[in-house]
mmCIF file of C-alpha atoms in Angstrom:
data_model
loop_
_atom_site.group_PDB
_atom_site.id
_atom_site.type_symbol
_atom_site.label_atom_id
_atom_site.label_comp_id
_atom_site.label_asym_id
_atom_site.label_seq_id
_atom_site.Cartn_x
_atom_site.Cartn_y
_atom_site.Cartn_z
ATOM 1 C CA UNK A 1 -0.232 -29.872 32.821
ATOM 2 C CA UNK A 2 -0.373 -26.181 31.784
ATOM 3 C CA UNK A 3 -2.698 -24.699 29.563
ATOM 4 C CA UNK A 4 -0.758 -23.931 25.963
ATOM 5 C CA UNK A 5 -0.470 -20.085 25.450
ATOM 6 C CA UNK A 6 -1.620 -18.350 22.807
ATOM 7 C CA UNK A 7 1.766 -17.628 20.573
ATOM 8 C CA UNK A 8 1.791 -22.282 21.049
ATOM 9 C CA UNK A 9 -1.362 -22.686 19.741
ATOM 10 C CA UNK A 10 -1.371 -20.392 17.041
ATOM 11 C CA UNK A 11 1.911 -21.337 15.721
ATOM 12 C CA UNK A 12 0.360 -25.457 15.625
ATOM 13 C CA UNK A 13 -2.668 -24.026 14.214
ATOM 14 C CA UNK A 14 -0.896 -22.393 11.177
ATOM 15 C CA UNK A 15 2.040 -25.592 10.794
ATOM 16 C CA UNK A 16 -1.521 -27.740 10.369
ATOM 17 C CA UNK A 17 -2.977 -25.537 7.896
ATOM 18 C CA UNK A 18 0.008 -25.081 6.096
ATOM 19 C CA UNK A 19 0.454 -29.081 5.636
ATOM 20 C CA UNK A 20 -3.359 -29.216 4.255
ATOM 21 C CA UNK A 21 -2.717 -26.098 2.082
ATOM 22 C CA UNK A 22 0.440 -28.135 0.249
ATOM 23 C CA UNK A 23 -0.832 -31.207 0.427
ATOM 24 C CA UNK A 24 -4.013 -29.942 -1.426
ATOM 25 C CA UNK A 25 -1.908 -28.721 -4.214
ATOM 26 C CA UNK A 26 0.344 -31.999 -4.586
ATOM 27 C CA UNK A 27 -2.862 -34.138 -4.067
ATOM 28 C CA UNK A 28 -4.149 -32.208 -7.299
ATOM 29 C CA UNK A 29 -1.327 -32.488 -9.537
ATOM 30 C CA UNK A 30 0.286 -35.601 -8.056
ATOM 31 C CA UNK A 31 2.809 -36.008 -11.039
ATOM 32 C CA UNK A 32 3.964 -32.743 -10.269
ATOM 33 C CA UNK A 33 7.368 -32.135 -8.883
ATOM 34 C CA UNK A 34 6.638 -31.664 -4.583
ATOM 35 C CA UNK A 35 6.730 -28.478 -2.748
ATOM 36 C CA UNK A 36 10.134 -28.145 -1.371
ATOM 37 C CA UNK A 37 9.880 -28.231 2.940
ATOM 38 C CA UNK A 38 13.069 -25.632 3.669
ATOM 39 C CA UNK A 39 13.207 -25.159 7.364
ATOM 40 C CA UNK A 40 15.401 -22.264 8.939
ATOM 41 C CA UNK A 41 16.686 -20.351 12.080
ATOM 42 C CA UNK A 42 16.466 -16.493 12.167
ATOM 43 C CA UNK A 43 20.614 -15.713 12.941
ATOM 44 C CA UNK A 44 21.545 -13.679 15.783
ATOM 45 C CA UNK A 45 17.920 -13.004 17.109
ATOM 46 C CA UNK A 46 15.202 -15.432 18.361
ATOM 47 C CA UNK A 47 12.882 -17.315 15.462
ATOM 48 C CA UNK A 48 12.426 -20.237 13.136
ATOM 49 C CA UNK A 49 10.032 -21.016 10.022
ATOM 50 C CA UNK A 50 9.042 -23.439 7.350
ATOM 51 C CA UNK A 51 9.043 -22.905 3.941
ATOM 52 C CA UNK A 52 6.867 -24.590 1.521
ATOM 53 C CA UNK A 53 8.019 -23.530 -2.203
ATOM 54 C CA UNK A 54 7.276 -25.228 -5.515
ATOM 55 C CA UNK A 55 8.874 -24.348 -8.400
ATOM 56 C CA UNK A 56 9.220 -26.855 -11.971
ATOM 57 C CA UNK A 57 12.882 -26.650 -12.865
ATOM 58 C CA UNK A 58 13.389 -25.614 -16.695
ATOM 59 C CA UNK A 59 14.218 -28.621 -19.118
ATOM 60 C CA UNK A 60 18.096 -28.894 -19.591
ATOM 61 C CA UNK A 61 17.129 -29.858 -23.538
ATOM 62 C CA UNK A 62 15.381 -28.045 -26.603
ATOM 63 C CA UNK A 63 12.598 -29.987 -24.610
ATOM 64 C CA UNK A 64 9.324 -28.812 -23.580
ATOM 65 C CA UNK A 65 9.144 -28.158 -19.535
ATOM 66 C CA UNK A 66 6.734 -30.019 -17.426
ATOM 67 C CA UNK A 67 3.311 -29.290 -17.990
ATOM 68 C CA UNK A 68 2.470 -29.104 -14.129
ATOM 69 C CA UNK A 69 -0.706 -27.082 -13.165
ATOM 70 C CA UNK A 70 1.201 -24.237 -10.682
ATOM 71 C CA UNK A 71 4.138 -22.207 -12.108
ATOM 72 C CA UNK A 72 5.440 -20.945 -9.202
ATOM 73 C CA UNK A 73 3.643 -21.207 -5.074
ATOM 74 C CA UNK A 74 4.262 -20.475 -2.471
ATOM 75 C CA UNK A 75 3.598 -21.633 1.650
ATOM 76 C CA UNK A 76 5.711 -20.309 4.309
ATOM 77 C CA UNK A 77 5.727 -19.993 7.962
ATOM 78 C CA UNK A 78 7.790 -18.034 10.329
ATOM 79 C CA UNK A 79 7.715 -17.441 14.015
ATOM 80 C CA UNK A 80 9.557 -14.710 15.514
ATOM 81 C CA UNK A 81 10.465 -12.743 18.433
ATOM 82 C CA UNK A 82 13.254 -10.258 19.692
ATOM 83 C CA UNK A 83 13.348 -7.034 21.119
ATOM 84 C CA UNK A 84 11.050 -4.123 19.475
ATOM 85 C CA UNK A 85 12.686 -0.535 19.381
ATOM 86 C CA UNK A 86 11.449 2.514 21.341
ATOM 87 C CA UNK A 87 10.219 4.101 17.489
ATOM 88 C CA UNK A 88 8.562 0.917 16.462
ATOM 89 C CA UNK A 89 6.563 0.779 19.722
ATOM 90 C CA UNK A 90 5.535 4.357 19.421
ATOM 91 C CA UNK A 91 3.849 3.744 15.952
ATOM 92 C CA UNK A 92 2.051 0.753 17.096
ATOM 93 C CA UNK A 93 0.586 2.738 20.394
ATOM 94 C CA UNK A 94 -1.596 4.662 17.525
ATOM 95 C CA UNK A 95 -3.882 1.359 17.154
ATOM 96 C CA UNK A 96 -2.722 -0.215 20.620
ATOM 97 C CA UNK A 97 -3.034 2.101 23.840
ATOM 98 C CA UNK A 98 -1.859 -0.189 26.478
ATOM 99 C CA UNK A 99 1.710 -0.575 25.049
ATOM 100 C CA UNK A 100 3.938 1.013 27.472
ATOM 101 C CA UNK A 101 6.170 3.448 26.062
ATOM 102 C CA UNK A 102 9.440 5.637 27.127
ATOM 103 C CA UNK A 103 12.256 6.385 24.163
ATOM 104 C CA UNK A 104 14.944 4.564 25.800
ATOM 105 C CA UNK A 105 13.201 0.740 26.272
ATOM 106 C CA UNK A 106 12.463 -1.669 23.872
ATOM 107 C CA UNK A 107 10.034 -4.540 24.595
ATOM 108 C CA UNK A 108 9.620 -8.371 23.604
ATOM 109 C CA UNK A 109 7.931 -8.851 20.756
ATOM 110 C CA UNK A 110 6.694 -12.120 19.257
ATOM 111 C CA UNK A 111 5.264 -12.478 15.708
ATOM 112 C CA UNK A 112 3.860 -15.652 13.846
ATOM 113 C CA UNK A 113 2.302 -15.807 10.270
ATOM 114 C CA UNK A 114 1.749 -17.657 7.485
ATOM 115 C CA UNK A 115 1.474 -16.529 4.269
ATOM 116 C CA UNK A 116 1.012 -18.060 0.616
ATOM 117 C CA UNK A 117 1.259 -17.063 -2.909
ATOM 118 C CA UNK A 118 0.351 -19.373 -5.931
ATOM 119 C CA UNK A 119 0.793 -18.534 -9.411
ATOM 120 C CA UNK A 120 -0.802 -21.100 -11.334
ATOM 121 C CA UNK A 121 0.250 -21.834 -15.373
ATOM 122 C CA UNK A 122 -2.942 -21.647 -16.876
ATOM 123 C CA UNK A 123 -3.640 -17.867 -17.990
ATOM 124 C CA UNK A 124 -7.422 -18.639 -17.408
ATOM 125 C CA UNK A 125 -6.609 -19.699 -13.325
ATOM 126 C CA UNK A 126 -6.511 -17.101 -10.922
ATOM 127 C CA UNK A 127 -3.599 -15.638 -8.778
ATOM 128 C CA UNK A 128 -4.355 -16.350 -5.149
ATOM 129 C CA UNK A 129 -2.687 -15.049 -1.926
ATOM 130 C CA UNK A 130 -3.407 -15.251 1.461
ATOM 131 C CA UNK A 131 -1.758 -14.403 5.253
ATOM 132 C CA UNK A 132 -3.060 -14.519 8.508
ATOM 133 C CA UNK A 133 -0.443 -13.716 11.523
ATOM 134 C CA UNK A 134 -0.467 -13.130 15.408
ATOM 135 C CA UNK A 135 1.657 -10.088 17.174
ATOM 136 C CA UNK A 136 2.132 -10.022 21.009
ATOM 137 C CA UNK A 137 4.213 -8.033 23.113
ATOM 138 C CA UNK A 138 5.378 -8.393 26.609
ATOM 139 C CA UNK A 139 6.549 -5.975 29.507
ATOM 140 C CA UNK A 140 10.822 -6.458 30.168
ATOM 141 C CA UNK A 141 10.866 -9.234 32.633
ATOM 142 C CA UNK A 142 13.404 -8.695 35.255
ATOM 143 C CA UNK A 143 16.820 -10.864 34.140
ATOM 144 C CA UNK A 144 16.297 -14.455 34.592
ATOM 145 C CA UNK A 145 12.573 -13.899 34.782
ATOM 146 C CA UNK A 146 11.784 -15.290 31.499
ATOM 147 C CA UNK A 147 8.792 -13.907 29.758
ATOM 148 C CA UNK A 148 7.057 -10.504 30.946
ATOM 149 C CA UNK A 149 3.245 -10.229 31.118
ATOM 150 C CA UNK A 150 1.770 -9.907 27.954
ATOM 151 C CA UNK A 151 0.458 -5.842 27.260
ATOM 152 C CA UNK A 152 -0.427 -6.098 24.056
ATOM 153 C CA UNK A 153 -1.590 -8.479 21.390
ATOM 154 C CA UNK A 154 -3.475 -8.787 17.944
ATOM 155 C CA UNK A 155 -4.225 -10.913 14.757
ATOM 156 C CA UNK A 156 -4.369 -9.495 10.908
ATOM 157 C CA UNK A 157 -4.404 -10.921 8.176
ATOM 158 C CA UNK A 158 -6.678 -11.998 4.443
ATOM 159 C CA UNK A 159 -7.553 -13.322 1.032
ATOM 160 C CA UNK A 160 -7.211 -12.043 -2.385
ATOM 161 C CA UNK A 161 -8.086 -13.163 -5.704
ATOM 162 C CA UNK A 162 -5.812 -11.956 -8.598
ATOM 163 C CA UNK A 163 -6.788 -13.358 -12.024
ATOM 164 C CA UNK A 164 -5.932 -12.180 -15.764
ATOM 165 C CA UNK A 165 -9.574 -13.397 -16.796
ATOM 166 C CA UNK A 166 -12.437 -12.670 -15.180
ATOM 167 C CA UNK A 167 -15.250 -15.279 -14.585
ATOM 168 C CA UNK A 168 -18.201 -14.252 -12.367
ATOM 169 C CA UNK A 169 -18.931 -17.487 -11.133
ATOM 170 C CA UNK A 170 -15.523 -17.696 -9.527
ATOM 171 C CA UNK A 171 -15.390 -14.426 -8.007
ATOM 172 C CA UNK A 172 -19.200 -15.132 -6.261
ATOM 173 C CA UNK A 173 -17.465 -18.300 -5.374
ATOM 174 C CA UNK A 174 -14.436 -16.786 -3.573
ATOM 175 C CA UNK A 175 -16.510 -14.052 -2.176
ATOM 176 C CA UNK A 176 -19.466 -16.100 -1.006
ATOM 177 C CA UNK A 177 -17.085 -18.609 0.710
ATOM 178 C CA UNK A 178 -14.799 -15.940 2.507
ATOM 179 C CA UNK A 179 -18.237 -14.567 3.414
ATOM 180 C CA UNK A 180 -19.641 -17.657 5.121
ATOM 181 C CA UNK A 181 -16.761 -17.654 7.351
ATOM 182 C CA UNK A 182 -16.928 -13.896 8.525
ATOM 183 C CA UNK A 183 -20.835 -14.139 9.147
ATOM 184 C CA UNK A 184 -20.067 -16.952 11.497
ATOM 185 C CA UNK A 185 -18.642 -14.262 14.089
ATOM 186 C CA UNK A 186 -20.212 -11.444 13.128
ATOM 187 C CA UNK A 187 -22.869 -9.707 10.179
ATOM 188 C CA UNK A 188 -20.177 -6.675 9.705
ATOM 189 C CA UNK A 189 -17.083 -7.919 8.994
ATOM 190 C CA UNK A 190 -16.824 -8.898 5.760
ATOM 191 C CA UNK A 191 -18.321 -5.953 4.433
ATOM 192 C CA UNK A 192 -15.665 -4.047 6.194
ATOM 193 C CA UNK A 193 -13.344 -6.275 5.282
ATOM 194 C CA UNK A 194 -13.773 -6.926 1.715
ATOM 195 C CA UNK A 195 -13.627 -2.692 1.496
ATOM 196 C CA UNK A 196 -10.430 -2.316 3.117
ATOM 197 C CA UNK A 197 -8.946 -5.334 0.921
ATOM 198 C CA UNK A 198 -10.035 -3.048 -2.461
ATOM 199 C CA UNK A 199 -8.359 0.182 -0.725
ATOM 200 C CA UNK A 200 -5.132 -1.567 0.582
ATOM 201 C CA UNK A 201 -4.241 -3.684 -2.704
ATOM 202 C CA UNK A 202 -4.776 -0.696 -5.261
ATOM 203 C CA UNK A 203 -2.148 0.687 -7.358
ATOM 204 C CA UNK A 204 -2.383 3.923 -7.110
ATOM 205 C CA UNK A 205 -0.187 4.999 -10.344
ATOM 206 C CA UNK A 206 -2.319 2.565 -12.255
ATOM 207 C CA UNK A 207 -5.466 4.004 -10.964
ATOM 208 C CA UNK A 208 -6.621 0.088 -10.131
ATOM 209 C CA UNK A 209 -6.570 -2.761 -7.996
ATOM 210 C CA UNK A 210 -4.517 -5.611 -8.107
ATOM 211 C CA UNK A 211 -7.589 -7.896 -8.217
ATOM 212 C CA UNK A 212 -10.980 -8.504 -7.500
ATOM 213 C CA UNK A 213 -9.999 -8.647 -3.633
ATOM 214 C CA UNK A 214 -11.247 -10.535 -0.822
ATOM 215 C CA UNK A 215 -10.576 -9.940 3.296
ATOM 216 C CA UNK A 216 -7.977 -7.711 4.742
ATOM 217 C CA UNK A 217 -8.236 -6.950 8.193
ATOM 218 C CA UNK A 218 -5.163 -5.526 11.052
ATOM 219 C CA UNK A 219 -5.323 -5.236 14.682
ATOM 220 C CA UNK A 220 -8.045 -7.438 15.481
ATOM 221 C CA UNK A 221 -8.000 -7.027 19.768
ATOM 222 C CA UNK A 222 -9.772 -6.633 22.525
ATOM 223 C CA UNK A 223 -9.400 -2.928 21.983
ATOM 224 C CA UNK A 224 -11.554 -0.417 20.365
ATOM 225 C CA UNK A 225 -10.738 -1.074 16.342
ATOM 226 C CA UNK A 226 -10.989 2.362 14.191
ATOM 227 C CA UNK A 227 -12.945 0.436 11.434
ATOM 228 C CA UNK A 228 -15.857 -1.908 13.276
ATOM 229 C CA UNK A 229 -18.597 -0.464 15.244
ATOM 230 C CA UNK A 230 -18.210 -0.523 19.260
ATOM 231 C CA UNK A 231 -21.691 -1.507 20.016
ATOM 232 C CA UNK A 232 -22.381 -4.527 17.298
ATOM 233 C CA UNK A 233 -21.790 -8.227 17.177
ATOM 234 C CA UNK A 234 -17.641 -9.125 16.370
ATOM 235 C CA UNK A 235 -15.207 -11.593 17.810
ATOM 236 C CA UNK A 236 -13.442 -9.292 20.842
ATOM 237 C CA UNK A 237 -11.425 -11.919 23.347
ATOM 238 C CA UNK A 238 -8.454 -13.762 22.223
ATOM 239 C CA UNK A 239 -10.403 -16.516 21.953
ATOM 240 C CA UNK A 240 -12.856 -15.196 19.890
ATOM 241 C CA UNK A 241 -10.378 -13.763 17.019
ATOM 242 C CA UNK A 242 -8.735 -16.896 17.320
ATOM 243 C CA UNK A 243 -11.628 -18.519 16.502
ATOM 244 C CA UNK A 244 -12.707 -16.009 13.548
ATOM 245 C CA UNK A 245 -8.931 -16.975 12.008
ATOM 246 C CA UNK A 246 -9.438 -20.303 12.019
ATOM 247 C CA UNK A 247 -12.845 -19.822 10.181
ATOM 248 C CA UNK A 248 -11.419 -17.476 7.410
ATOM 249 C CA UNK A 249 -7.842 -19.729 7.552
ATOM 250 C CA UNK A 250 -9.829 -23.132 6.878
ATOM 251 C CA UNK A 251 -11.935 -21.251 3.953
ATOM 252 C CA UNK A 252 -8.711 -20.947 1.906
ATOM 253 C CA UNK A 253 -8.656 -24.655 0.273
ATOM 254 C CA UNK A 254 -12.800 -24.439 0.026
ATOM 255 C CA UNK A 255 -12.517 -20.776 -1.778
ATOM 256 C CA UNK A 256 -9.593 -21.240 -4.099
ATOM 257 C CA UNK A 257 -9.458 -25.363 -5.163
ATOM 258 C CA UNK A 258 -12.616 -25.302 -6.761
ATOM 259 C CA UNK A 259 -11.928 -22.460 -9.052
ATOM 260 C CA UNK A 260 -8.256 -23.915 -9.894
ATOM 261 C CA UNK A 261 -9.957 -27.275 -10.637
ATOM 262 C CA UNK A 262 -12.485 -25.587 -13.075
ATOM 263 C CA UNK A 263 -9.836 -23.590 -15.080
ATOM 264 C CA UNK A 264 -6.503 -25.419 -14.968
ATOM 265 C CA UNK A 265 -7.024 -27.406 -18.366
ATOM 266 C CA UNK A 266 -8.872 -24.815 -20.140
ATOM 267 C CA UNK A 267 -7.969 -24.361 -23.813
ATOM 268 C CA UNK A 268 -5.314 -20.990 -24.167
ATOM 269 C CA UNK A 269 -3.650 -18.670 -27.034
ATOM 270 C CA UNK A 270 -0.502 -17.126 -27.338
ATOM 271 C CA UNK A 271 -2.741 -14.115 -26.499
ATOM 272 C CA UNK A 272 -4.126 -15.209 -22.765
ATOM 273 C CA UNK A 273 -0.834 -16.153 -22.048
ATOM 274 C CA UNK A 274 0.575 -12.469 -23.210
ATOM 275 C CA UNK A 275 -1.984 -10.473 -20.942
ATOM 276 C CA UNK A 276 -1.523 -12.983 -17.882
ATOM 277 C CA UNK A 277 1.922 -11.958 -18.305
ATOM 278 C CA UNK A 278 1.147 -8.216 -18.313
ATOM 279 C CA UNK A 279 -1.361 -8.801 -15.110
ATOM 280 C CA UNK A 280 1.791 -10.484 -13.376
ATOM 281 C CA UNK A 281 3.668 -7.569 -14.062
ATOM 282 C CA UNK A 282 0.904 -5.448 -12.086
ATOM 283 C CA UNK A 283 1.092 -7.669 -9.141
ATOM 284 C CA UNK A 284 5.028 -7.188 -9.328
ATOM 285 C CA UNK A 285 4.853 -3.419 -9.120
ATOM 286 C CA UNK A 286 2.213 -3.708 -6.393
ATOM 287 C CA UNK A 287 4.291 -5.988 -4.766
ATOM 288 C CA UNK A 288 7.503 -4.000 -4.596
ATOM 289 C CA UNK A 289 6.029 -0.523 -4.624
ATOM 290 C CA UNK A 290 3.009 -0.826 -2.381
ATOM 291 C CA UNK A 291 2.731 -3.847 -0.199
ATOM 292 C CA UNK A 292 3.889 -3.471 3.702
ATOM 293 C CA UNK A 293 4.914 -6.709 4.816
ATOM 294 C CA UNK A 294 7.323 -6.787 1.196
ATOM 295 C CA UNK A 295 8.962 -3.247 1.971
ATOM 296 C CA UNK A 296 9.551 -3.817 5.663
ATOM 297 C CA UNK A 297 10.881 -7.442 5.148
ATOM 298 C CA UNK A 298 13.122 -5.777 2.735
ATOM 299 C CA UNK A 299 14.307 -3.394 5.353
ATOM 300 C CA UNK A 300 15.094 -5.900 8.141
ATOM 301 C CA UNK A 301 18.364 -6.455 9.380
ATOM 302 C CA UNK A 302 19.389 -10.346 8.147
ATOM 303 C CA UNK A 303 16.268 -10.255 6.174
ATOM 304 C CA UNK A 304 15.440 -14.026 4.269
ATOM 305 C CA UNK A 305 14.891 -12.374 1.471
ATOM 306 C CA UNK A 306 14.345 -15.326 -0.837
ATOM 307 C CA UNK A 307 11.074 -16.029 1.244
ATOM 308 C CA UNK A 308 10.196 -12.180 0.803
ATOM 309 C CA UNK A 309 10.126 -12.225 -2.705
ATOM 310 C CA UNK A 310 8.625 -15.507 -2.571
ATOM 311 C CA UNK A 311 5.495 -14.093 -3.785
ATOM 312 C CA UNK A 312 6.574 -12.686 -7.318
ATOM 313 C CA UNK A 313 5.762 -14.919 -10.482
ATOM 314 C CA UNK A 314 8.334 -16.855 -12.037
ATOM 315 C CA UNK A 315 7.562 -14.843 -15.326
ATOM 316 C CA UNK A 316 6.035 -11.264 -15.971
ATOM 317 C CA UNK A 317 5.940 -9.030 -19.188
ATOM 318 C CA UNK A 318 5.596 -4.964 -19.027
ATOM 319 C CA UNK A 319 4.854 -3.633 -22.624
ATOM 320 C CA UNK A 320 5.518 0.144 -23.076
ATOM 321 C CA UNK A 321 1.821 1.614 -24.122
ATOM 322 C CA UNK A 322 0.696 -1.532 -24.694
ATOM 323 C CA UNK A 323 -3.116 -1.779 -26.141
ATOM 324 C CA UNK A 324 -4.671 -4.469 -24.583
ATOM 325 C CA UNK A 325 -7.172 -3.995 -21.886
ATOM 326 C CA UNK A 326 -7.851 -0.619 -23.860
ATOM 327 C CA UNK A 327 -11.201 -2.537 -25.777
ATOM 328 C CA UNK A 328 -13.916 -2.582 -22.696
ATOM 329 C CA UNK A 329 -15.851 -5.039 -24.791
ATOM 330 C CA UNK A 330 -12.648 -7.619 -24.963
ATOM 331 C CA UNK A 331 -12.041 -10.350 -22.004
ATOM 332 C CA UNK A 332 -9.162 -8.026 -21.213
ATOM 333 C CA UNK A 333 -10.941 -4.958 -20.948
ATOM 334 C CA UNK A 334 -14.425 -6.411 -18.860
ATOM 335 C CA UNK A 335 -11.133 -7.340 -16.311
ATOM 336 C CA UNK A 336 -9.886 -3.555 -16.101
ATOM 337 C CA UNK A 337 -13.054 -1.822 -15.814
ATOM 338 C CA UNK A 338 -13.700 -4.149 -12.546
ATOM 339 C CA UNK A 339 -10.562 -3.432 -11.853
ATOM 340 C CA UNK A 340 -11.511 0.601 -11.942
ATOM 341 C CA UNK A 341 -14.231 -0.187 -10.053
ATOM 342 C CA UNK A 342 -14.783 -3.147 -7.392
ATOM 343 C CA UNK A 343 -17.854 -5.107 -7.434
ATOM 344 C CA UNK A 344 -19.907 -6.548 -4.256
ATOM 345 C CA UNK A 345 -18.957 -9.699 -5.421
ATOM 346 C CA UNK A 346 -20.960 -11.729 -2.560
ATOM 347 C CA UNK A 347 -23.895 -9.746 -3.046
ATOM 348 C CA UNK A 348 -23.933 -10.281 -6.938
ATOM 349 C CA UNK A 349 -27.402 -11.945 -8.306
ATOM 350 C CA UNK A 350 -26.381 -14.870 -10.180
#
């Protein structure tokens, strides 16, 4: 019997966690309408994926809508591969040396991910997304050769926390959780982590972040990584990264369903509901001005663009000059000024 490959394993790793991840959700709000399962086939190149989407369809009547505790979510799946073009390979050999490179050969690639968004309805319960995706590519096997040796591989991925009101005992939570998981494989990398998720999800002409972050990490290999130290405890094999994702992709349901459960029946205005609108509006421009995986999805050929934009809100407000957040002593404002100015959230006394 032989031994499952990596791209195998991975890709029944993240089909698992994505059924817990849903399941959580409709095990929560069981009256809720399900997450709609949407496989597909990626046309004219090599690839499949799952989608996991659940949206509550308006009423048809002066009626009120259902009351269900998510808006709008999020849990998708894809696993790729095709042929990667001479320029594409010569921007990943910045971070990955031992890709071979001339201008006229492309190379197999093979990509699997998963990635979630859920927008909950109550303004007081957080915005939460996640990813965590494996990238491999092979030498040209000779025709009728199958699959090449592999020359190159990594794993990326992360956690944010997005919400319009800020509680500290949620954000320790989150932190503290996504935390636990790092320190299993290593003392350095969530510190390094959690920094380069406040620098990546900033919005630069709003002089903020999108939230109170989390983990963001690329590139993970055996190869020398331009952000962790060379000589100090981390996860460097396959095997080891491997293992590190699973530990941050099993903290997801532990760091986020506790805080939904605490704030998805808490009392709101006509106000809360107004500035989580505004907030969604941030994480839209973010989305579409900022984010990587959003702009090049956008740009690829036969793109599935409805599981691109997958990760906007249902709803969002932008209010030309509006005033609130300006008051630092208001709920709205104690959010922005984090916002200015990221707190060690793990390392907060309570």
């Amino acid at each position: 019997m032989e031994t499952p490959t990596m791209r195998q394993r991975f890709e029944e790793y993240i089909l698992n966690l994505q059924e817990e991840i849903i399941t959580s959700f409709e095990t929560l709000d069981p009256n809720a309408p399900k997450f709609k399962r949407d496989s597909w086939l990626r046309a004219h190149q090599g690839g499949k994926g799952v989608s996991g989407v659940f949206f509550a369809p308006p009423p048809t009547d002066a009626s009120p809508g259902p009351q269900t505790i998510l808006e709008k979510a999020g849990v998708n799946i894809s696993v790729v591969h095709g042929m990667l073009p001479p320029a594409a390979i010569k921007e990943m050999r910045a971070d990955h040396s031992s890709i071979p490179y001339d201008e006229k050969t492309s190379l197999p690639f093979f990509a699997a991910g998963i990635s979630l968004v859920v927008h909950p309805r109550n303004p007081h319960a957080p915005t939460v997304h996640a990813n965590y995706r494996y990238f491999e590519i092979s030498e040209k096997a000779a025709e009728g050769e199958g699959t090449g040796k592999v020359v190159a591989w990594w794993f990326g991925g992360g956690s944010d926390l997005t919400p319009s009101y800020l509680y500290d005992e949620d954000a320790r939570h989150f932190h503290t959780t996504l935390q636990n998981a790092c320190n299993q494989h290593g003392s350095e990398l969530y510190p390094v982590f959690k920094k380069w998720c406040d620098e990546y999800f900033y919005i630069v002409h709003r002089q903020e972040t999108r939230g109170i972050g989390g983990l963001f990490f690329d590139d993970l290999s055996a190869e020398k990584h331009a952000r962790l130290s060379d000589n100090v405890k981390r996860p460097r094999s396959s095997e080891e990264i491997f293992d590190f994702i699973k530990a941050v992709g099993n903290s997801f349901v532990p760091s986020y369903l506790p805080i939904l459960e605490r704030r998805m029946s808490m009392p709101s205005t006509d106000q809360h509901r107004r500035w989580q609108l505004l907030r969604r509006g941030r994480y839209v421009e973010f989305n579409l001005v900022y984010d990587r995986g959003t702009k090049f999805g956008l740009k690829t050929p036969s793109a599935r663009i409805e599981s691109i934009l997958m990760s906007l809100p249902e709803t969002a407000r932008w209010e030309y000059m509006t005033d609130m957040g300006s008051d630092l002593e208001s709920e709205e404002g104690r959010l922005i000024a984090v916002l200015k100015q990221p707190i060690d959230w793990a390392g907060l006394e309570k």
